[in-house]
Amino acid sequence: MTSPRRWTLRTENTGYTVRLSPDGPWAELDAWGPLGVEDGPSALDWSRRTHFITPADAAPAEYLPYGLRPFAGADLVASRPGEERGVWWDFEAVEEAAGSLRLAFADDVIGLRAVLCYSTVPGTDVILRWTELTCTGDRELRLERIDSAGVTVPVSGPARLTYLTGQWSQEFQHTQLDLPRGTFTMGSQQAVPGHAYAPWLAVQDGASEAAYGVALEWSGNWHMTAEAEPGGAVRVRAGRVPHEGAVFLAPGETLTTPRLACAFSPDGLDGLSRVWHRYERHLAGERLRRPRKVLYNSWEATGFDVDAAGQLELAKVAADIGAELFVVDDGWFPGRADDTGGLGDWYPDPAAFPQGFGRFVEEVRALGLDFGLWVEPEAVSPNSRLYAEHPEWVYRIDGRPARLVRNQLLLDLGRTDVQDFVIATLDRLLTEHAVSYLKWDMNRPPTERGRPGADHADHLDLDAQHVAGYLRVLDHLRAAHPHVTVEGCAGGGGRIEHATLARTDVVWPSDNTAPLDRLSIQYGFLHAHAPHVMSSWVTDAPGVFDPRPRSLAFRFVNAMCGVLGIGADLRAWTGEQRAEAARWIARYKDVRDVVHHADVRLLGTPADPTFGVQYDDPAAGRTVVAALSTGRLDGAPLVPGRPERLRLRGLDPRARYHDAESGSTYSGAHLLHYGLPFAWSADHDADLVVLTRQ
Ligand code: DGJ
């Protein structure tokens, strides 16, 4: 039975128990793990011996302010301007309902009320946590740290942290470190989550299988900090980071932090990825049911050299091989011969479309293709008409030079007039022409980030305003143009997190489409994100980081692990290549439902000679295995040898599985124990196997 001072939130397979501390006025974690884990004395209990620190520093606290927790890292730092920092609150009230919990604490001296909020997500093993902060006094509050939550993971040795790191063109690299003591921090000050780190972290107790994960729902500046605490736990603090260094809360105002999604799986990182995939399917809601169409995007083929004739030539071949959607990327508007101009003046270039853009769109559609368009709504080129008319719309600091990044400036999307301009622009583009796909790109972070002429620049909270503007426009797109599929992109994977994922249909993980580079990106990406959001193109791009050549089949199988697109210059492909592409696209159409709705298992890592991704749809009795040879391509074995094997997981050992393509039938036991065989050779380095349960 739950005691009055202890509350348990239950998801499909997990339980999360919070209690009021016996040691002071704070909430602390009692248990988190598989259902029923709270039944027993808390595994987070501790000796209560503290030397030189306070009990609050040693507690597995859910959320504590600086003041009450003076040394070990606080989740909130608040003060009244001009006064000492610190909050010393008391427990005030609890509100409990099915799947939700709210614990309120109040400090009447400083005038602050904090509500720790919890909510379970139906059909998933995710608990959302956030905090609501209200200024209850008669003087404003200065909040210099406003984390969403503190998350404790008890560990018996060094914690194993897994995170996704990289740079432009090399995002989502799966990276691990062991944290015996000290602090690990990652984040972004780039107004987007950035390419360097995904706002996602997994924590394990050393080599133990169980995995805990957190992911922050915030499209702007953020941080995530994991600290090995003296009492043998790792405590993760995560939240947004105000651009001005602090947020001010006026009397009566409430600030709601972004939500931190918290997930647990007893089945390691692989199981944890399935929890995140299910959560992202939940975020997609009804829109998950729409099949993701096979896209052709002309960016890698034509770059800025966009004109009706060249695009139609590509569209014809794309239609012939089975693409369903044609997207014109950057370069369709005037002044865009290169990246030095054009942004902001979102009208089709009459010189590129001499018969009119409407006619061009209809010609593409007459090929049986849907039509899509690229935009970069937050961007403006210094030589554009938009900038001449509204120089006040860009981020700038009076008296300071405004630097260009990729030759462009960034609009202050926190301004309502800028939001209204972007909404009107998109409405016009989406209604004047039959556009059913929109790729929203963003290619520069703000550097001199100020709002010229604004009073009290330190009180603006520009980062949160930009996020709110961005989400307002995305929400508008969903409401006003529900038939339009939206792709999120920021110079590749610079803005991928749950707020974006809840409002887009797919995201572009990286500009790097080279086969082995892409595989490494997708391997990391799939730990945090689901296949139905993972846009992936087949191109001719050579490797940047791993230049080893791979076949067209490899490029297709790799791209089919998510949402298949083609980005190669199809005009240069031979008849044989086009025929092979048509065969792969047909196969993809047959399996995409499984790929986008399935339970995913990552079979090994790209560092293994054979890597695979297994997709199971138990209801349909179908298993799809994408198998990729990542090792040497030194030809067929000239001496006796055996094929490579990919051991499958999660199948019924007693069932039989049939591969119609090869005609082979395997028992589940065989597939689990020996695995699927792959006899790789120099010209056979990838395969897609579809197994039907008999
Ligand atoms: C960056 C994107 O990631 C690319 O796919 C492409 O759209 C270019 N921008 C266009 O400028």
XYZ file of C-alpha atoms and ligand atoms in Angstrom:
705
model
C 0.000 0.000 0.000
C 1.256 3.484 -0.870
C 1.947 5.513 2.231
C 0.676 9.106 2.151
C 4.162 10.456 1.706
C 5.178 8.123 -1.080
C 3.709 8.077 -4.570
C 4.182 5.628 -7.425
C 3.699 6.407 -11.108
C 3.232 3.338 -13.280
C 3.854 2.984 -17.005
C 3.343 -0.133 -19.145
C 6.336 -1.931 -17.634
C 7.936 0.421 -15.149
C 7.324 2.065 -11.812
C 8.670 5.373 -10.521
C 8.272 6.058 -6.811
C 8.846 9.432 -5.208
C 8.722 10.156 -1.518
C 9.013 13.120 0.765
C 12.375 12.921 2.391
C 12.560 12.030 6.077
C 15.610 14.318 6.186
C 14.273 17.638 4.981
C 11.745 19.518 2.862
C 12.361 17.918 -0.496
C 11.137 15.075 -2.678
C 13.488 12.224 -3.422
C 13.554 9.123 -5.542
C 12.499 5.965 -3.728
C 12.614 3.497 -6.620
C 12.655 3.415 -10.435
C 12.736 0.268 -12.483
C 10.498 -2.637 -13.513
C 6.926 -2.706 -12.186
C 6.928 -3.660 -8.504
C 10.493 -2.462 -7.897
C 9.215 -0.147 -5.162
C 8.094 -3.116 -3.074
C 10.884 -3.254 -0.502
C 13.089 -0.848 1.407
C 14.414 1.823 -0.917
C 17.669 0.851 -2.614
C 18.563 4.534 -2.538
C 18.596 4.705 1.238
C 21.904 5.819 2.607
C 23.886 5.902 5.853
C 22.837 9.445 6.795
C 26.398 10.171 7.765
C 27.451 13.469 6.272
C 30.735 15.157 6.895
C 31.297 18.621 5.540
C 28.136 18.422 3.399
C 24.425 18.537 4.249
C 21.818 15.754 3.964
C 20.320 17.621 0.993
C 23.665 17.260 -0.824
C 23.675 13.518 -0.265
C 19.978 12.856 -0.956
C 18.674 11.329 -4.225
C 16.752 14.578 -4.617
C 14.161 15.050 -7.322
C 14.640 18.799 -7.456
C 16.457 21.070 -5.072
C 17.327 24.748 -5.146
C 20.665 26.289 -4.356
C 20.404 27.285 -0.719
C 18.837 24.085 0.512
C 21.409 22.123 -1.489
C 24.518 24.223 -1.179
C 27.342 22.007 -2.470
C 26.454 19.033 -4.627
C 24.733 20.818 -7.511
C 21.321 22.472 -7.504
C 18.539 22.378 -10.078
C 17.372 25.914 -9.448
C 19.295 29.048 -8.589
C 17.095 31.992 -7.658
C 17.424 35.352 -5.978
C 15.758 38.693 -5.721
C 17.861 41.159 -7.728
C 20.508 42.668 -5.511
C 20.082 40.038 -2.781
C 21.812 36.776 -1.858
C 21.075 33.738 -3.972
C 19.233 30.870 -2.361
C 15.893 29.239 -1.720
C 14.871 27.453 1.459
C 11.409 26.081 0.835
C 8.845 23.942 2.672
C 6.595 21.255 1.336
C 3.200 22.766 0.634
C 0.821 20.389 -1.151
C 0.394 17.314 -3.308
C -2.043 16.682 -6.141
C -2.276 13.137 -7.391
C -4.375 11.856 -10.280
C -4.199 8.818 -12.557
C -0.810 9.023 -14.264
C 0.132 12.373 -12.808
C 1.629 13.893 -9.723
C 2.294 17.462 -8.647
C 4.360 18.279 -5.566
C 4.416 21.909 -4.478
C 7.102 23.598 -2.380
C 7.064 27.232 -1.287
C 9.558 29.769 0.044
C 7.574 32.686 1.471
C 10.683 34.713 2.240
C 11.880 35.013 -1.345
C 8.373 34.627 -2.744
C 8.681 31.478 -4.858
C 6.448 28.466 -5.399
C 7.833 25.473 -7.247
C 5.688 22.604 -8.462
C 7.449 19.392 -9.454
C 5.282 17.850 -12.179
C 5.161 14.225 -13.325
C 3.068 12.614 -16.017
C 3.133 9.144 -17.512
C 2.712 8.689 -21.262
C 0.093 6.051 -22.116
C 1.360 3.057 -24.055
C 5.015 3.838 -23.328
C 7.585 3.480 -20.566
C 8.203 7.208 -20.452
C 7.573 9.573 -17.575
C 7.594 13.281 -18.325
C 8.988 15.621 -15.720
C 8.988 19.389 -15.595
C 8.784 22.198 -13.064
C 6.517 25.197 -12.708
C 8.017 28.209 -10.958
C 5.800 31.070 -9.764
C 6.839 34.389 -8.298
C 4.518 34.710 -5.315
C 6.122 37.768 -3.750
C 5.864 41.413 -4.588
C 9.311 41.657 -6.144
C 10.658 40.045 -9.279
C 12.837 36.956 -9.107
C 16.066 36.353 -10.964
C 16.380 32.710 -12.017
C 19.847 31.844 -13.197
C 19.382 28.107 -13.297
C 16.036 26.615 -14.253
C 16.494 22.926 -14.798
C 13.532 20.767 -15.677
C 14.363 17.947 -13.273
C 17.060 16.079 -11.415
C 17.240 12.372 -12.169
C 19.032 9.935 -9.914
C 20.459 6.611 -11.041
C 21.942 4.494 -8.272
C 25.167 2.841 -9.369
C 27.464 0.428 -7.610
C 30.580 1.387 -9.574
C 31.435 3.882 -12.282
C 28.348 4.817 -14.268
C 28.422 4.066 -17.979
C 27.207 7.114 -19.887
C 26.135 6.846 -23.508
C 25.618 10.003 -25.514
C 25.397 11.090 -29.140
C 28.017 13.528 -30.225
C 29.632 14.891 -33.373
C 29.754 17.883 -35.646
C 28.161 19.035 -38.887
C 28.236 16.104 -41.309
C 29.050 13.670 -38.518
C 26.137 13.882 -36.104
C 24.862 11.229 -33.661
C 28.137 9.376 -33.069
C 27.462 6.778 -30.398
C 29.945 7.594 -27.637
C 30.498 6.133 -24.187
C 32.425 7.012 -21.068
C 32.657 5.662 -17.558
C 32.210 8.227 -14.811
C 33.778 7.080 -11.529
C 33.793 10.625 -10.069
C 33.359 14.114 -11.415
C 31.006 15.848 -13.749
C 30.128 15.344 -17.376
C 28.369 18.176 -19.192
C 27.067 18.678 -22.687
C 24.786 21.248 -24.252
C 24.390 23.974 -26.813
C 24.362 27.765 -26.887
C 23.469 27.828 -30.585
C 19.727 28.460 -30.229
C 19.180 24.900 -31.467
C 20.229 21.593 -29.890
C 23.199 21.682 -32.267
C 25.356 19.131 -34.074
C 27.815 18.604 -31.235
C 25.498 16.785 -28.799
C 21.964 15.436 -28.939
C 19.872 16.383 -25.864
C 19.741 12.723 -24.937
C 21.671 10.671 -22.405
C 21.643 7.066 -21.232
C 23.024 5.959 -17.883
C 23.797 2.398 -16.868
C 25.210 0.870 -13.739
C 28.540 -0.115 -15.274
C 28.077 -3.110 -17.492
C 24.625 -3.972 -16.098
C 21.917 -4.456 -18.668
C 19.356 -2.036 -17.242
C 19.418 1.372 -18.872
C 17.982 4.699 -17.809
C 17.555 7.503 -20.283
C 16.578 11.138 -20.446
C 15.749 13.391 -23.389
C 14.971 17.094 -23.249
C 12.049 18.529 -25.222
C 13.561 21.883 -26.118
C 14.531 23.390 -29.462
C 16.889 26.045 -28.054
C 19.908 26.340 -25.736
C 20.245 23.512 -23.268
C 22.531 21.603 -20.967
C 22.663 18.146 -19.488
C 24.989 17.448 -16.605
C 25.732 14.073 -15.038
C 27.472 14.154 -11.713
C 28.898 11.218 -9.790
C 27.692 11.970 -6.298
C 29.438 11.078 -3.047
C 26.683 8.642 -2.020
C 27.162 6.330 -5.024
C 24.618 7.669 -7.476
C 24.772 9.563 -10.700
C 22.471 12.520 -10.766
C 21.523 14.047 -14.083
C 20.354 17.626 -14.225
C 18.891 18.891 -17.465
C 17.227 22.017 -18.662
C 17.233 24.990 -20.886
C 19.880 27.673 -20.679
C 18.687 31.267 -20.994
C 20.668 33.275 -23.529
C 20.857 36.265 -21.147
C 22.202 34.090 -18.322
C 19.028 34.448 -16.245
C 15.273 34.685 -16.562
C 13.299 37.256 -14.596
C 9.936 36.372 -13.161
C 7.593 39.262 -12.363
C 5.189 39.013 -9.410
C 2.379 36.608 -10.280
C 4.217 35.162 -13.311
C 4.812 31.449 -13.787
C 7.618 29.898 -15.771
C 7.139 26.345 -17.004
C 10.352 24.523 -17.820
C 10.645 22.234 -20.858
C 9.692 18.634 -20.266
C 12.338 16.039 -19.608
C 11.310 12.599 -20.823
C 12.627 9.848 -18.542
C 12.771 6.255 -19.722
C 13.830 2.911 -18.312
C 14.467 -0.464 -19.893
C 15.734 -3.661 -18.283
C 17.073 -4.662 -21.727
C 20.031 -2.359 -22.045
C 20.546 0.374 -24.617
C 18.817 -1.705 -27.251
C 15.696 -2.013 -25.092
C 15.938 1.660 -24.207
C 15.941 2.568 -27.898
C 12.655 0.671 -28.292
C 11.178 2.733 -25.447
C 12.184 5.922 -27.272
C 10.861 4.605 -30.597
C 7.498 3.860 -29.048
C 7.432 7.300 -27.491
C 8.141 8.938 -30.850
C 5.376 6.876 -32.447
C 3.143 8.258 -29.707
C 4.316 11.789 -30.612
C 3.408 11.156 -34.257
C -0.115 10.127 -33.237
C -2.515 9.616 -36.129
C 0.060 10.878 -38.621
C 2.101 7.718 -38.125
C -0.463 5.922 -40.277
C 0.405 7.923 -43.391
C 2.922 5.979 -45.418
C 6.147 7.944 -45.759
C 6.468 8.449 -49.504
C 9.651 7.659 -51.383
C 11.194 11.056 -51.989
C 13.517 12.394 -54.608
C 15.405 15.552 -53.541
C 17.483 17.378 -56.162
C 19.971 19.128 -53.802
C 22.906 16.791 -54.299
C 22.277 16.572 -58.050
C 21.819 20.228 -58.978
C 22.867 22.296 -55.955
C 21.883 25.931 -56.546
C 21.610 25.320 -60.279
C 17.839 24.933 -60.236
C 15.696 25.407 -63.349
C 12.500 23.872 -64.652
C 14.126 21.853 -67.451
C 16.810 20.277 -65.246
C 14.386 19.522 -62.428
C 11.852 17.956 -64.792
C 14.529 15.768 -66.299
C 15.323 14.472 -62.823
C 11.656 14.166 -61.922
C 10.971 11.945 -64.942
C 13.671 9.464 -64.006
C 12.640 9.614 -60.350
C 9.054 8.757 -61.335
C 10.275 5.951 -63.611
C 12.173 4.215 -60.826
C 9.244 4.478 -58.406
C 9.720 7.679 -56.387
C 6.461 9.160 -55.155
C 7.470 12.690 -54.251
C 9.775 15.291 -55.815
C 11.331 17.962 -53.610
C 13.056 21.060 -54.974
C 15.663 22.052 -52.421
C 17.565 25.338 -52.051
C 17.972 27.557 -55.136
C 14.419 28.027 -56.527
C 14.126 31.739 -55.677
C 15.833 34.810 -57.191
C 19.358 35.749 -56.178
C 20.258 32.198 -55.189
C 22.938 31.267 -57.695
C 25.046 30.480 -54.636
C 24.723 30.854 -50.875
C 25.394 34.592 -50.852
C 21.874 35.806 -51.617
C 18.156 35.324 -51.964
C 17.086 34.189 -48.512
C 13.980 35.990 -47.328
C 12.499 36.736 -50.761
C 10.428 33.611 -51.039
C 9.100 33.902 -54.606
C 9.991 31.458 -57.371
C 12.661 32.768 -59.714
C 10.924 33.668 -63.016
C 14.183 33.133 -64.901
C 14.405 29.548 -63.636
C 10.743 28.799 -64.302
C 10.029 30.731 -67.526
C 6.613 29.113 -68.038
C 5.643 29.906 -64.470
C 6.219 28.004 -61.267
C 2.593 26.788 -61.198
C 3.037 25.146 -64.580
C 6.284 23.519 -63.383
C 4.609 22.121 -60.267
C 1.782 20.733 -62.375
C 4.255 19.107 -64.762
C 5.934 17.367 -61.855
C 2.580 16.253 -60.520
C 1.530 15.020 -63.964
C 4.360 12.484 -63.608
C 2.460 11.011 -60.669
C 4.723 12.676 -58.106
C 3.743 14.788 -55.122
C 5.559 18.098 -54.984
C 7.712 19.446 -52.161
C 9.684 22.595 -51.482
C 12.662 23.655 -49.341
C 12.533 26.822 -47.248
C 14.717 28.390 -44.620
C 12.167 30.666 -42.957
C 14.415 32.070 -40.214
C 17.151 33.103 -42.622
C 17.796 36.325 -44.492
C 20.512 37.347 -46.926
C 21.952 40.840 -46.431
C 21.248 41.718 -50.085
C 17.602 40.587 -49.996
C 14.575 42.840 -50.327
C 13.338 41.533 -46.977
C 16.447 42.757 -45.197
C 16.267 46.137 -46.946
C 12.673 46.504 -45.749
C 13.141 45.084 -42.241
C 16.704 45.411 -40.997
C 15.242 45.476 -37.475
C 14.021 41.886 -37.815
C 17.450 40.282 -37.480
C 19.343 39.579 -34.271
C 21.817 42.384 -33.753
C 23.474 44.286 -30.930
C 23.517 48.040 -31.305
C 27.035 49.295 -31.859
C 28.408 45.831 -32.686
C 29.061 44.389 -36.138
C 26.634 41.631 -37.162
C 28.692 38.688 -38.327
C 27.597 36.532 -41.234
C 27.559 32.759 -41.020
C 27.092 31.019 -44.393
C 26.746 34.580 -45.702
C 23.418 35.065 -43.961
C 21.718 36.594 -40.955
C 19.125 35.142 -38.630
C 15.631 36.525 -38.144
C 14.482 37.105 -34.586
C 11.631 34.614 -34.662
C 10.708 35.635 -31.131
C 9.067 38.753 -32.601
C 5.407 38.293 -33.426
C 5.721 40.375 -36.597
C 8.457 38.011 -37.820
C 6.332 34.991 -36.945
C 3.395 36.536 -38.815
C 5.602 37.161 -41.841
C 6.819 33.548 -41.823
C 3.284 32.207 -41.426
C 1.981 34.410 -44.260
C 4.894 33.357 -46.488
C 4.328 29.660 -45.878
C 0.556 30.012 -46.268
C 1.106 31.683 -49.626
C 3.551 29.049 -50.870
C 1.411 26.167 -49.683
C -1.852 27.471 -51.064
C -0.744 29.045 -54.354
C 0.731 25.751 -55.476
C -0.027 22.114 -54.786
C 2.826 21.677 -52.311
C 2.397 18.688 -50.046
C 5.895 18.494 -48.527
C 7.902 21.216 -46.847
C 11.532 20.923 -45.800
C 12.283 23.511 -43.088
C 16.000 24.182 -42.922
C 18.092 26.454 -40.679
C 21.741 27.032 -41.447
C 23.202 29.478 -38.984
C 23.171 30.007 -35.238
C 22.694 33.498 -33.820
C 25.989 35.190 -32.970
C 25.356 38.823 -31.934
C 22.073 37.951 -30.305
C 20.177 41.052 -29.290
C 17.004 42.887 -30.193
C 17.954 46.397 -31.248
C 16.054 49.097 -29.427
C 14.580 46.796 -26.777
C 14.479 48.025 -23.183
C 16.027 45.864 -20.464
C 17.972 43.575 -22.811
C 18.819 41.351 -19.850
C 15.087 40.611 -19.322
C 14.222 39.479 -22.867
C 14.681 35.680 -22.709
C 15.352 35.663 -26.452
C 16.043 31.947 -26.579
C 12.644 30.981 -25.196
C 10.968 33.516 -27.455
C 12.651 32.061 -30.528
C 11.596 28.556 -29.523
C 8.020 29.713 -28.931
C 7.956 31.419 -32.347
C 9.350 28.347 -34.091
C 6.822 26.061 -32.413
C 3.980 28.487 -33.127
C 4.772 28.369 -36.846
C 5.074 24.566 -36.823
C 1.765 24.293 -34.950
C 0.203 26.586 -37.521
C 1.438 24.338 -40.335
C -0.166 21.320 -38.704
C -3.458 23.123 -38.130
C -3.758 25.044 -41.395
C -2.081 22.578 -43.782
C -2.561 19.151 -42.236
C -1.977 17.403 -45.563
C 1.571 18.813 -45.785
C 4.376 16.538 -44.641
C 7.007 18.554 -42.787
C 10.697 17.647 -42.703
C 12.811 19.231 -39.966
C 16.397 20.105 -40.854
C 19.071 22.428 -39.520
C 22.170 22.101 -41.697
C 21.627 18.352 -41.269
C 20.738 17.208 -37.748
C 21.148 20.455 -35.805
C 17.614 20.671 -34.400
C 16.301 17.243 -33.515
C 14.479 16.866 -30.203
C 11.003 15.982 -29.019
C 9.385 19.422 -29.505
C 10.400 19.349 -33.173
C 9.585 15.672 -33.562
C 6.073 16.216 -32.196
C 5.398 18.772 -34.946
C 7.217 17.334 -37.961
C 6.892 14.050 -39.805
C 10.516 13.315 -40.580
C 13.877 14.869 -39.783
C 17.137 15.048 -41.711
C 19.845 13.556 -39.468
C 22.855 14.731 -41.463
C 24.102 16.201 -44.715
C 26.507 13.301 -44.939
C 25.011 10.631 -47.189
C 28.175 8.609 -47.820
C 27.521 4.917 -47.130
C 29.739 4.069 -44.151
C 29.610 7.584 -42.681
C 25.826 7.490 -42.864
C 25.692 4.068 -41.265
C 27.588 5.346 -38.263
C 25.245 8.350 -38.005
C 22.148 6.175 -38.290
C 23.436 3.698 -35.732
C 23.648 6.472 -33.137
C 20.428 8.099 -34.313
C 18.419 4.885 -33.924
C 19.424 4.669 -30.256
C 17.432 7.833 -29.602
C 14.992 8.137 -32.474
C 12.576 5.978 -34.408
C 12.933 4.751 -38.012
C 9.743 6.518 -39.138
C 11.398 9.936 -38.545
C 14.809 9.056 -40.028
C 14.994 10.546 -43.507
C 17.783 8.898 -45.525
C 18.821 9.303 -49.159
C 20.649 7.163 -51.652
C 23.301 9.338 -53.300
C 26.631 8.977 -55.054
C 28.488 10.793 -52.262
C 31.967 9.466 -51.468
C 32.850 8.945 -47.807
C 34.203 11.879 -45.856
C 35.275 10.110 -42.681
C 35.239 6.526 -43.962
C 35.934 6.605 -47.705
C 35.768 2.846 -48.346
C 33.524 2.235 -51.361
C 30.229 0.438 -51.043
C 27.710 -0.817 -53.626
C 24.434 0.751 -54.708
C 22.711 -2.082 -52.854
C 24.485 -1.011 -49.644
C 23.300 2.562 -50.129
C 19.734 1.369 -50.641
C 19.635 -1.058 -47.729
C 21.159 1.613 -45.498
C 18.568 4.233 -46.541
C 15.737 1.718 -46.219
C 16.511 1.474 -42.502
C 14.465 4.656 -42.141
C 12.455 6.737 -44.605
C 13.869 6.111 -48.077
C 14.750 8.982 -50.355
C 16.945 9.361 -53.427
C 19.336 12.257 -53.826
C 21.716 11.055 -56.548
C 22.028 12.674 -59.962
C 19.796 10.142 -61.693
C 20.570 11.653 -65.090
C 24.021 10.114 -64.850
C 22.847 6.673 -63.770
C 23.001 3.823 -66.287
C 19.936 1.828 -67.281
C 21.247 -0.995 -65.119
C 21.558 1.269 -62.069
C 18.061 2.627 -62.619
C 16.655 -0.882 -62.929
C 18.377 -1.899 -59.707
C 17.031 1.223 -57.988
C 13.509 0.403 -59.175
C 13.811 -3.081 -57.665
C 14.969 -1.708 -54.298
C 12.240 0.925 -54.222
C 9.608 -1.738 -54.906
C 10.988 -3.834 -52.050
C 10.991 -0.840 -49.747
C 7.332 -0.148 -50.504
C 6.604 -3.724 -49.517
C 8.390 -3.514 -46.143
C 8.072 0.134 -45.082
C 5.081 -0.531 -42.852
C 7.145 -3.010 -40.870
C 10.193 -0.720 -40.782
C 8.200 2.271 -39.534
C 6.059 0.534 -36.928
C 8.220 -2.328 -35.763
C 10.203 -3.220 -32.697
C 13.794 -2.508 -33.687
C 16.847 -4.483 -32.643
C 20.317 -3.279 -33.500
C 22.407 -6.342 -34.332
C 25.974 -5.549 -33.367
C 27.632 -2.264 -34.208
C 29.027 -0.788 -37.445
C 32.466 -1.698 -36.095
C 31.572 -5.381 -36.532
C 32.251 -6.943 -39.942
C 28.503 -7.431 -40.370
C 25.953 -5.088 -38.876
C 22.220 -5.483 -39.016
C 18.955 -3.886 -38.046
C 16.080 -6.207 -37.248
C 12.482 -4.983 -37.493
C 9.748 -7.186 -36.019
C 6.057 -6.861 -36.597
C 4.734 -9.757 -34.500
C 1.094 -9.030 -35.384
C 1.796 -9.413 -39.101
C 4.270 -12.247 -38.439
C 6.963 -10.397 -40.420
C 10.584 -9.756 -39.603
C 12.755 -7.595 -41.836
C 16.522 -7.700 -41.503
C 18.751 -5.081 -43.101
C 22.231 -6.600 -43.270
C 25.329 -4.574 -44.121
C 28.869 -5.740 -44.673
C 31.042 -3.207 -42.905
C 34.301 -5.096 -43.161
C 36.899 -5.547 -45.869
C 35.734 -6.092 -49.432
C 38.452 -8.506 -50.476
C 36.448 -10.752 -52.715
C 34.934 -14.206 -52.497
C 36.661 -16.684 -50.204
C 39.275 -18.568 -52.202
C 39.829 -21.001 -49.380
C 37.258 -22.906 -47.391
C 35.229 -20.487 -45.338
C 31.828 -19.974 -43.845
C 29.389 -17.131 -44.348
C 29.087 -14.313 -41.854
C 26.167 -14.715 -39.443
C 23.780 -12.231 -37.914
C 22.151 -13.631 -34.810
C 18.563 -12.421 -34.566
C 16.860 -11.676 -31.277
C 13.400 -11.761 -29.773
C 12.022 -14.495 -32.065
C 10.060 -17.543 -30.943
C 12.594 -20.418 -30.903
C 9.863 -22.929 -31.719
C 8.364 -21.047 -34.651
C 9.507 -21.391 -38.271
C 10.452 -18.430 -40.421
C 10.443 -18.466 -44.201
C 12.528 -16.289 -46.518
C 10.603 -16.252 -49.811
C 13.468 -14.601 -51.696
C 16.003 -17.358 -51.017
C 13.464 -20.104 -50.418
C 15.085 -20.933 -47.067
C 13.138 -21.762 -43.941
C 14.701 -21.524 -40.495
C 13.560 -22.394 -37.023
C 13.510 -19.540 -34.548
C 16.092 -21.484 -32.544
C 18.410 -21.562 -35.563
C 18.068 -17.829 -36.189
C 18.620 -17.053 -32.512
C 21.508 -19.460 -32.053
C 23.383 -19.472 -35.387
C 21.820 -16.515 -37.133
C 21.091 -15.603 -40.738
C 23.950 -16.409 -43.122
C 25.476 -13.808 -45.448
C 28.178 -14.803 -47.915
C 29.629 -11.380 -48.662
C 31.801 -10.724 -51.667
C 33.271 -7.662 -53.366
C 30.032 -6.998 -55.222
C 27.603 -8.278 -52.602
C 27.879 -6.158 -49.469
C 24.278 -5.674 -48.344
C 21.021 -7.556 -48.210
C 17.468 -7.214 -47.091
C 15.839 -10.363 -45.768
C 12.102 -10.599 -45.176
C 11.044 -13.477 -42.952
C 7.468 -14.607 -42.604
C 6.454 -16.579 -39.566
C 4.780 -19.812 -40.625
C 21.479 22.207 -45.486
C 20.618 20.987 -45.593
O 20.928 20.088 -44.571
C 20.790 20.371 -46.964
O 20.059 19.185 -47.062
C 20.363 21.352 -48.005
O 18.991 21.601 -47.878
C 21.154 22.640 -47.869
N 21.117 23.149 -46.530
C 20.642 23.684 -48.803
O 21.229 24.902 -48.623
